[in-house]
Each structure stands twice: as C-alpha cells, then as structure tokens.
Amino acid sequence: MPSYRAPVEDTLFLLEDVLAIHRYDNLPGFSDASSDVLRAVLSEGGKLAGEVLAPLNLSGDREGCTRNADGSVVTPKGFKQAYDAYAAGGWMGLSVPEEFGGQGLPHVLSTAMQDFVSGANLALGMYPGLTQGAIAALLVHGSQAQKETYLPKMVEGAWTGTMNLTEPHCGTDLGLLKTKAVPNPDGSYSLTGTKIFISAGEHDLSENIVHLVIARIEGAPAGTKGISLFVVPKFLVNEDGSLGERNGVTCGSIEHKMGIHANSTCVMNYDGAKGWLVGQENRGLNAMFVMMNEARLAVGVQGLGQSEAAYQNAVAYARERLQGRALTGAKNPERAADPIIVHPDVRRTLMQIRAFNEAARALALWTALQSDIAHRSQDATERQLADDLLGLMTPVVKGVLTDRGFANAVEAQQMFGGHGYIEEWGMSQFVRDARIAMIYEGANGIQAMDLIGRKLPKDGGRAMMAFLTEVQTFIKDHGEDEAMKPFVGPLQPALNDLQAAVMWLMQNAFTKPDHAGAGATDLMHLLGTVVLGYMWGKIAKAALAAKAEGRDAERMEAKLVLGRFFMERTLPETSLRLARIKAGSETTMALSAEAF
Amino acid sequence: MPSYRAPVEDTLFLLEDVLAIHRYDNLPGFSDASSDVLRAVLSEGGKLAGEVLAPLNLSGDREGCTRNADGSVVTPKGFKQAYDAYAAGGWMGLSVPEEFGGQGLPHVLSTAMQDFVSGANLALGMYPGLTQGAIAALLVHGSQAQKETYLPKMVEGAWTGTMNLTEPHCGTDLGLLKTKAVPNPDGSYSLTGTKIFISAGEHDLSENIVHLVIARIEGAPAGTKGISLFVVPKFLVNEDGSLGERNGVTCGSIEHKMGIHANSTCVMNYDGAKGWLVGQENRGLNAMFVMMNEARLAVGVQGLGQSEAAYQNAVAYARERLQGRALTGAKNPERAADPIIVHPDVRRTLMQIRAFNEAARALALWTALQSDIAHRSQDATERQLADDLLGLMTPVVKGVLTDRGFANAVEAQQMFGGHGYIEEWGMSQFVRDARIAMIYEGANGIQAMDLIGRKLPKDGGRAMMAFLTEVQTFIKDHGEDEAMKPFVGPLQPALNDLQAAVMWLMQNAFTKPDHAGAGATDLMHLLGTVVLGYMWGKIAKAALAAKAEGRDAERMEAKLVLGRFFMERTLPETSLRLARIKAGSETTMALSAEAF
C-alpha cells in the first residue's frame, strides 16, 4: 500500500533558512510562530497527514461516495473520524483571527499544512479545504452578523463550506449564469437554479453545510455585472445559533469521476432555497474572487502534494525492485539483480521530480508569505510589492504546479512498469487525483490568460517589473560568489528569455490580442520555470550557509546537487518557451473552424 | 457519447501521395493493393471501426471484464459480436500469407487498420492485436506442423493468441524468470509457473486460446541464455484439428486496472500445462522478439489512435461549447457567447495535437513500409536499408508516439474543463487507456535504452547514419524550392542538433555508459521530433504537388498550415533535448540511493 511522510524538515528549512520567516516577527501572528512553535505545529500536522489521512487514501478511492435515495451522501469508511481528528487539532482555523476561534498564525503555515494534507489524501483534504475558502470569503465580505453566525462553527469544523459557481452551460464564462434570486420581505432571498461540480456539496462529515452561491437577483443586469453572492446554509440557523429547518437545497446526484472518488462532487438543486446576500448587490464575482484566489493557491499546492506523494512511493519502489544490472557493473552482486535505482533513466526521473518538488514548495510558501505581508504589514510600500507578487504568482502557482505535479505523478507511475497501471499499487490514483487540479478553480488555460491578460499589464506591468528586478538583483548580489555560480550563472539567460518574452508581448500583443492568447500557456510556464530557478538560487544560498555552519551537511549537499540538476535540465526550457511565444498567432489562427 | 471516424482520406493520401506506395508494386502483395483496393479496404475498415467498434468503447470501459469462479472470463456486452464482425471481415489475416488463409496484402495496410481499430476501441482491438503478434511469431519460428495446426484457425479468428513473458518478480529483466518446462516422453513439455499481466489471457471471444510462453527447460543455463519459447493451447488440439481436452493453464485472477477495462489482463497459472517448443531450445527470447517488435509498432500506433480519437472529440466540443468571446470581438454575436474554438489557447491545443497526429501516422506507415520492404524486397541493399530504418524507428514509434499520444489525450481532455473529468464524457477513458501504451511491450525508458544501447551503435551506427543522410538529402533536394522553405529551413538546425547529440554520445558515452543512460529518453524524443519533422517535409511536398494538380486544395492548404505549426512550435524542442543530453550523467548519478 502506498504511504506518505510529510516533509517536515524540508518545510522548516524553507521557512526559517530560505524564506527567513523570523525576519517578519513584527507582523501580527508571526511572533507567535517561534522556531519551537513552527516545529511543534508542523510535526503534529505531519503526523496527522501521515498516520491518519494517508492510510485512508487508497480505500477512499476504491469505496468512493454514495448518494442515498433521500439525497444524503455517505463518505468512505474512516473519513468521519479522520475529519474529526483534523477539526479537533484546530487545523481549520490555523490562520483565522482569534476572535472567530482561530489561532491567528501566518497563512504560510496553513499553506505548509495544505501541502501535507494534499499529499496524504487529496480527496479528504478537499472537505476542510473548501471550508477554509468559504471562511476567507466571509471574513472579507460577510457582515458582522454573518461572521458571528457562521465563522465560529466553521472554524471549529462543526460546519463545512462550499463554493457554488458552475452551471451546466457555464463554467469559465460566469456571466451566462441562470440561477435566480428573488428578494423576500424579510431581507433574505429565494434562490432557484442548478449548480454542478460542487465539491463537498453534500456529505456526512459535518452538522451543517454553508453554501456560498452566486446568482442573479431578479432584474439585475445581464452578464457578470449582475451577479451577487449569497450564503445559503443547508440547515437554517436559529437566532440562538442552533440548527433550524432544512433549507431548499439538495444534492440531485453525484458525479462519476476519473479521480478524487472520495470527494462528493454534487449537482446541487436550489429550489427556492433561503439565502442572504454577502457583500454588495451585483458585486458577487468580486467577493467570490477572494475565495477563488485563496483556492487557486491551495490547488497549486495540491499539484505539489500529489507530486511529493508519488515521488516518495517511487523512491521506495526503486530501492526495492530488483531488475537488471547497473551499466557500470553489478551493484548488488550477491542477488540476481540490482535495485532499479542504479539505472540512470530511473534516477533522472527521480531527480527531476524531486528538483521540482523542493522548488515548488519554496514557491508556494514564498507566495503565501507575500499574502501574509500584503494583509498584515504596516508598511504600504511593502504591502504593495507583496500584493503585486502575490497577484502575479497566483496563476503560476496554480497552473505550473498542477501541470508539472500531474506530469510528475505520471513519471513516478511509469517507474513501476505494469504494476503502476494496477490500482492496488496506488500510483494510478495519484495520477487520476492529480489530474483534477489542472482543471478546477479555473482550468490552466484560464490561469495563463489571467497572467497574460490581467496580471502582466496591470499597473503598467509593475508586478512583472518588480519580479524581474528582484531576480536580477539576486543574480548581481551572488554573481561573484564561486559556490553560487552553478545556480546564478544559468539563471541569467533564463531571466533574459523571460525579459525578451515580455518585451515581445509588449510590442506585439497589445495591438494583436491573439498573439497574447497563443503565447499565454508558454508565458505561464516560462515565468514558472524562471521563478522555480530563482527558488533554487535561494535554496542553494541557504544550503551553503547551513553547510558552512556544519548543519546537516549531507542533506544540504543533496540540495545543492538537486539545484544543479534543475539548472542543467529544466531551466533550459525557457528558450523553447520564448521561441513559441515569438511564433505569434498567425499559424495558430490560420485555419477555419471547419478545417479542424 | 464520444465518437470516432477513421481518417480514411488522410491515410490514402499518406499511402499514395506521401509514401508513393505504388512505387513498390514489384514487391509481393503490393500489386494487389491497387488504388481501388486500397480505398475499398480502408473504407470498409473505417466503417467497422467507426460503426461497430467505437460504439462499444465507453460501455466496455464501464462494464469491464468479469472472472467467474471457474476461472472463465466474460467480456463486456457486444464484444463477441464485434469481434466476430472483425474476424468475418478477414482483418486478422490482412497481411498473412495466403497459404495460411490470409490475404497477403502489405503490412503497411494492417498498420493503417490497427490505427483505426486503436482509435475506435483500444481494449477490444487488443484481442485481435495479440493474436496477430502470435501469428507473426509462429510464421517465423514455428515448425511447418505448428503453422498448419494453429495458423489457419488463428487467421480465421476462431482461435486467439497471447504472449506470456512477465512474472511477478520480472518484467524487463526476463533472465530472472522461473517458469519451468520439463520434457515429456512424447516430445512435448510440461510447463509450471505463474505469468502476470497477460492481456487477453482468458475470455469468451474465441474457441481456443493459443498461448506463447517463455520458460526455462530443466537444466538450462540461468539468465536469458536458458529461455525457450513454447506454444501452449488452452484446449489441446487433436490430430484432426478438432479441440481435445482442457490443458493445465487457467486464469487465476484478472487485474483491476487504470484503463483498458474491457481487456482481460490475467494472472495465468501453468500447472503442468502441455506445451511444444517453438524454434530452438534456449533461443526463446530471440523468437519472442519477432512478436515483440511487431507488437511495439502496434503499441506505438495505439498511442496515435488514442490521440486521434481524443482530438476528434475535442474538436466537436470546441465547435459546440459556447463560452466567452473571441479576443478580437464576438464571432457569434447572435448568441450569448462564442464557441470556444475561437480562443487562441484552444486552437493551439488542437493544432498541436493534429500536427502530431498527421506526422505520427506518416511515421507509423513509413516504418511499416520499411518492414514490408525488409521482408519482401528482392534487392539485398534495399532490404538492408529498410531493416536498418525499421530497427532504428521501432523504439521511436513505440516510445514517442505513446508518450505524445498520452499527452495529447490529456490536452484534449483539458479542453472540456470539468466535463473532461466526468467519466460519461469519455475523455477520461482516452487518457486512462492511452496510459498503458507507455508501459507495456517494454516501458518507454526501455525503448530509449534499446535505441541508445543497441540500435544506435549497431553495425557501427549504420542505421543512424543512413537516416541522417536521408534527411540531409531531402533538405538539399528541396532547399531551393521557395514553397518548401518553411518546411526545409527549420529542419536543418533540428538535424544538426541530432547530429551533435550522436557525436557527443560517440565521444562520451561509450567510455562512460551512464552518460548514455542519462540521455536515453532525450535522445529518443530528439530523434522522434526530427523524424516527425521529416515526415512533415514529405507531407508538405506531396500536399504542394496535389495542390498544383488542383486536387483537394482546401485540405492540402490545411496540411501546409499544420506543417508550419509543427515547425514553429514543436521542432524547436530539439535544442532542449540536445542540452540535456550534453549535461551528461554526473549530477544525475551524484546522490547515494539513501539520499533520495
């Protein structure tokens, strides 16, 4: 059976050495995250992930969710107990303000925990994951009364949350939505319509489910300017906070999916369901975006989590499976064959996945740290820079970490040969589960369009300029350091490729938007490759410093090798991406729709 | 429900215009394949694929195979009738010599039909596919008596075949196998052992199943030099050809797999089963390689077939799904949104898949034609060149067409957003089914090692030199032709990259084999990219000629656009592959096994 061990030590190294988290002790919540607290929190979180959540991953996939005739949904065996353990550990509110029952710790810590949970059991992790997204939206846009009604129960884990956007005829283009909200005399609304692909829409893990739903108020403008956000609880909440009658929202069916079988993906029917407006009328998409941005980072981390889990199991197999001999002579002469980890092509696979994982983890935590700074810093300049980087990197974390995370799961599965294709080995599940992360919360093509169409030109390209400057400064600062040369040297041409791509797009795409569309995915991956390379630069710097102090020499040496591997094998992709972007859109758009 | 339409016209164009098949009318069987015959055969085959096999694809996946308590296996509803239609159409023996009931047509035609069948229903196609492999092995290595006993029934489709290599502890490294063969006084052998992952090992489609099994004769040397091949029928065959008693071979269980659910993948238990030696004692691997080489080409074609099927369904969806507006203004103003085919990133996806599919089909057919020439030509020089190219391209067709075919299925699925993840839409099945082709018949890493370790150095690199010369000549011959410049121009640097990679390996890898191992997968894809580019050069030439003759101007113009797209977007990958190969193996091999 596959297993999972949370990368606690690596995460601590990233937080303390690479990201120097203690430099931010002046921000609210950060001073509570001392070294001891970090270690205690991550160790506990790692234990929960490895010992409670991971053992239910394969069985949850096999069993899946079941919808009963009355519309109730049963989750797989053990899920309720595991969810309760998660809630009891206080994980739901790790970075929620204390006034609503949370612990107020930095968001970067929640992100580390999301990594562990996503690696251990993606389908299970989605139940609290959606809840955390709903909490974030209510925190920003809910009224004080709504916060007081819902947040403490959600933070406690007694109630869970969902996000209801998609309808059968619209996913990306939410302006087409048809769900209607009719005002009631008491200030509430009656919602009617059908929502699809609603993760955790109905289940047996919590006492109540708090649906956040977008709908059009009767008479509101067509398109995205007439969308409002509503909170629609499964059970109405009485004045005293107790649960009242069942609301008019039911699960019509659950989907038969490629993966994440243990998460109930529901068709939700709203039949005059009672809901309350969250935030302003017709500004619902705005409010939903808070939840979506949070969710996009979390989904990127899911890609990483699956890549890590697949990697760990591939390493175990590569050490145990005896097959063939090393090209340089038997390494295991007393047995009939060598373990396959001696083969260069097997190592190439493992190195490639791990060199991605470590940098991707750094990127996810670095981006989460920008979110903390943007929300908690007292310094307006610092806040703006952090917010710029957060906005710029959100589509990259979502799109690149899930594309590569999936590809890595496939590569790890490949190492198992035929066994990788058999469900009981668990490698197929990593691939099937990782696949969803490329799709939901905005398919990766949409992320690429968000990057090139919104994030890149915003404020005259300020965010991208800030990023280019930061990396260029890093290269300058360390270019003379002999030990840093293998990391800084290759970074310069990669950065040049990114700069050239941005320049080309500025000169060509604003007048001809199809050029941007045709290059969008390549730009997302180009930026992703550069920022992962930059992360390796930062990791290398910290590893060299730790080594010089005599800390963990072997582990640090391994990181330097992995960083060099990334520079040699992955970073050169930037020139291919640039070539594709510069190819423009003429050929791509030349055929008529009928010619396909 | 997903559908499939066989690319009959494209295949005819490739055979007649691009590969100029009629130039080979002097070879046995080719003169029977007149234009009219080609069109009739491919149209009929296409009809069978699209109308009989394809409609059972989704239902076959959902239903899967069932093993009864007595060890018998039931295939999904409709499979028996569809298989019978395939057999009745004479497809099994399309290129088998007439003396055994076949039609003696060129192998290249069987390959075209494999493409159609694989696109329509991969799991179903595997039953006849394995049979054709077994027929090929018996044709080359079977005794006259064995051929007479088994081939007519197999060609007729009344009996099917299998290939039994893998055991629980050995897949790639067959030298470790444990299945034992003990000689009987009557000249037969008693086989005992367990084989796993046996496709079509047991089912209800045919009256008898002819297992080809490798085993070690008692007292034979250890390792690969003590392996012999046996034919072991499920039912023993009486002197008069009728079926006798049940042999001691049974299906112990069937696997629960990621995909190809409708193909029964069996654990086969041999318990003193009666078998007869095929070919020479201890030369079984040799004999098995005939079957494996045939099978590897067929598996490459499976990757193409799934890519084609996924593409066709993605095109249909992209034309119908209304979502968002074109970047250049509404294309469908009378409706609420434009079809998503207006979006450049969607087109990029479709162009990329199709530009691969057409070149990959050309490559598969070109390689099959080499097989025909190698087996049927009277000219020893021509035979040798064809055999060289066939050997060189076999791992490329297998490895590259399945890697890319899978990636394309994933890209096509991505276009469906959330619907792509729901099983009833069928896109998930293409991905899950395509996945196996990267694994079986030698995982793709093994193909890469076969290329770099055997095919490249063989006969002093003669095959690679022949290929390099052929492409260089093509470039020279058409370099001055203005219309060919977009195709020939980019081919030269790509060819240079391949030449540089070969040179680097010659200088570095023979003394340090780990360099070869670490670069193997990149070399396979580098050669694959160049040969696909070369195929586009050949297609462009034929398309320009057809256009000049006024034939099919629009379709030919589309091919020229697709070819340019390939040159602009895919061909530049060669420099990345070269950079990775030249990175060598130091970093890849630097870590200890414990450091992973």
Coordinates of C-alpha atoms in Angstrom, one line a residue, chain A residues 406 409-415 417 420-421 431, chain B residues 122 258-259 306 402-403 405-406 409 429-440 444:
Chain A
F406 CA 0.5 15.8 -12.8
A409 CA 2.8 11.7 -11.0
V410 CA 2.8 10.1 -14.4
E411 CA 6.6 9.8 -14.4
A412 CA 6.5 8.2 -11.0
Q413 CA 3.9 5.8 -12.1
Q414 CA 5.9 4.9 -15.1
M415 CA 8.8 3.7 -12.9
G417 CA 6.1 -0.7 -15.1
G420 CA 1.9 1.2 -11.9
Y421 CA -1.2 0.5 -14.0
V431 CA -2.3 10.4 -11.5
Chain B
L122 CA -8.3 0.1 -27.8
M258 CA -6.5 2.2 -14.5
G259 CA -7.8 1.7 -18.0
Q306 CA -6.0 7.4 -28.8
T402 CA 2.8 6.7 -26.9
D403 CA 4.3 9.5 -24.8
G405 CA -0.3 10.3 -27.7
F406 CA -1.0 10.2 -23.9
A409 CA -5.2 12.8 -24.8
Q429 CA -11.1 7.0 -20.8
F430 CA -8.9 8.1 -23.6
V431 CA -6.4 9.3 -21.1
R432 CA -6.6 6.1 -18.9
D433 CA -6.5 3.8 -21.9
A434 CA -3.6 5.7 -23.6
R435 CA -1.6 5.4 -20.4
I436 CA -1.0 1.7 -20.8
A437 CA 0.7 2.1 -24.2
M438 CA 3.6 3.9 -22.5
I439 CA 4.1 0.9 -20.2
Y440 CA 3.5 -2.4 -21.9
N444 CA 9.3 3.7 -22.7

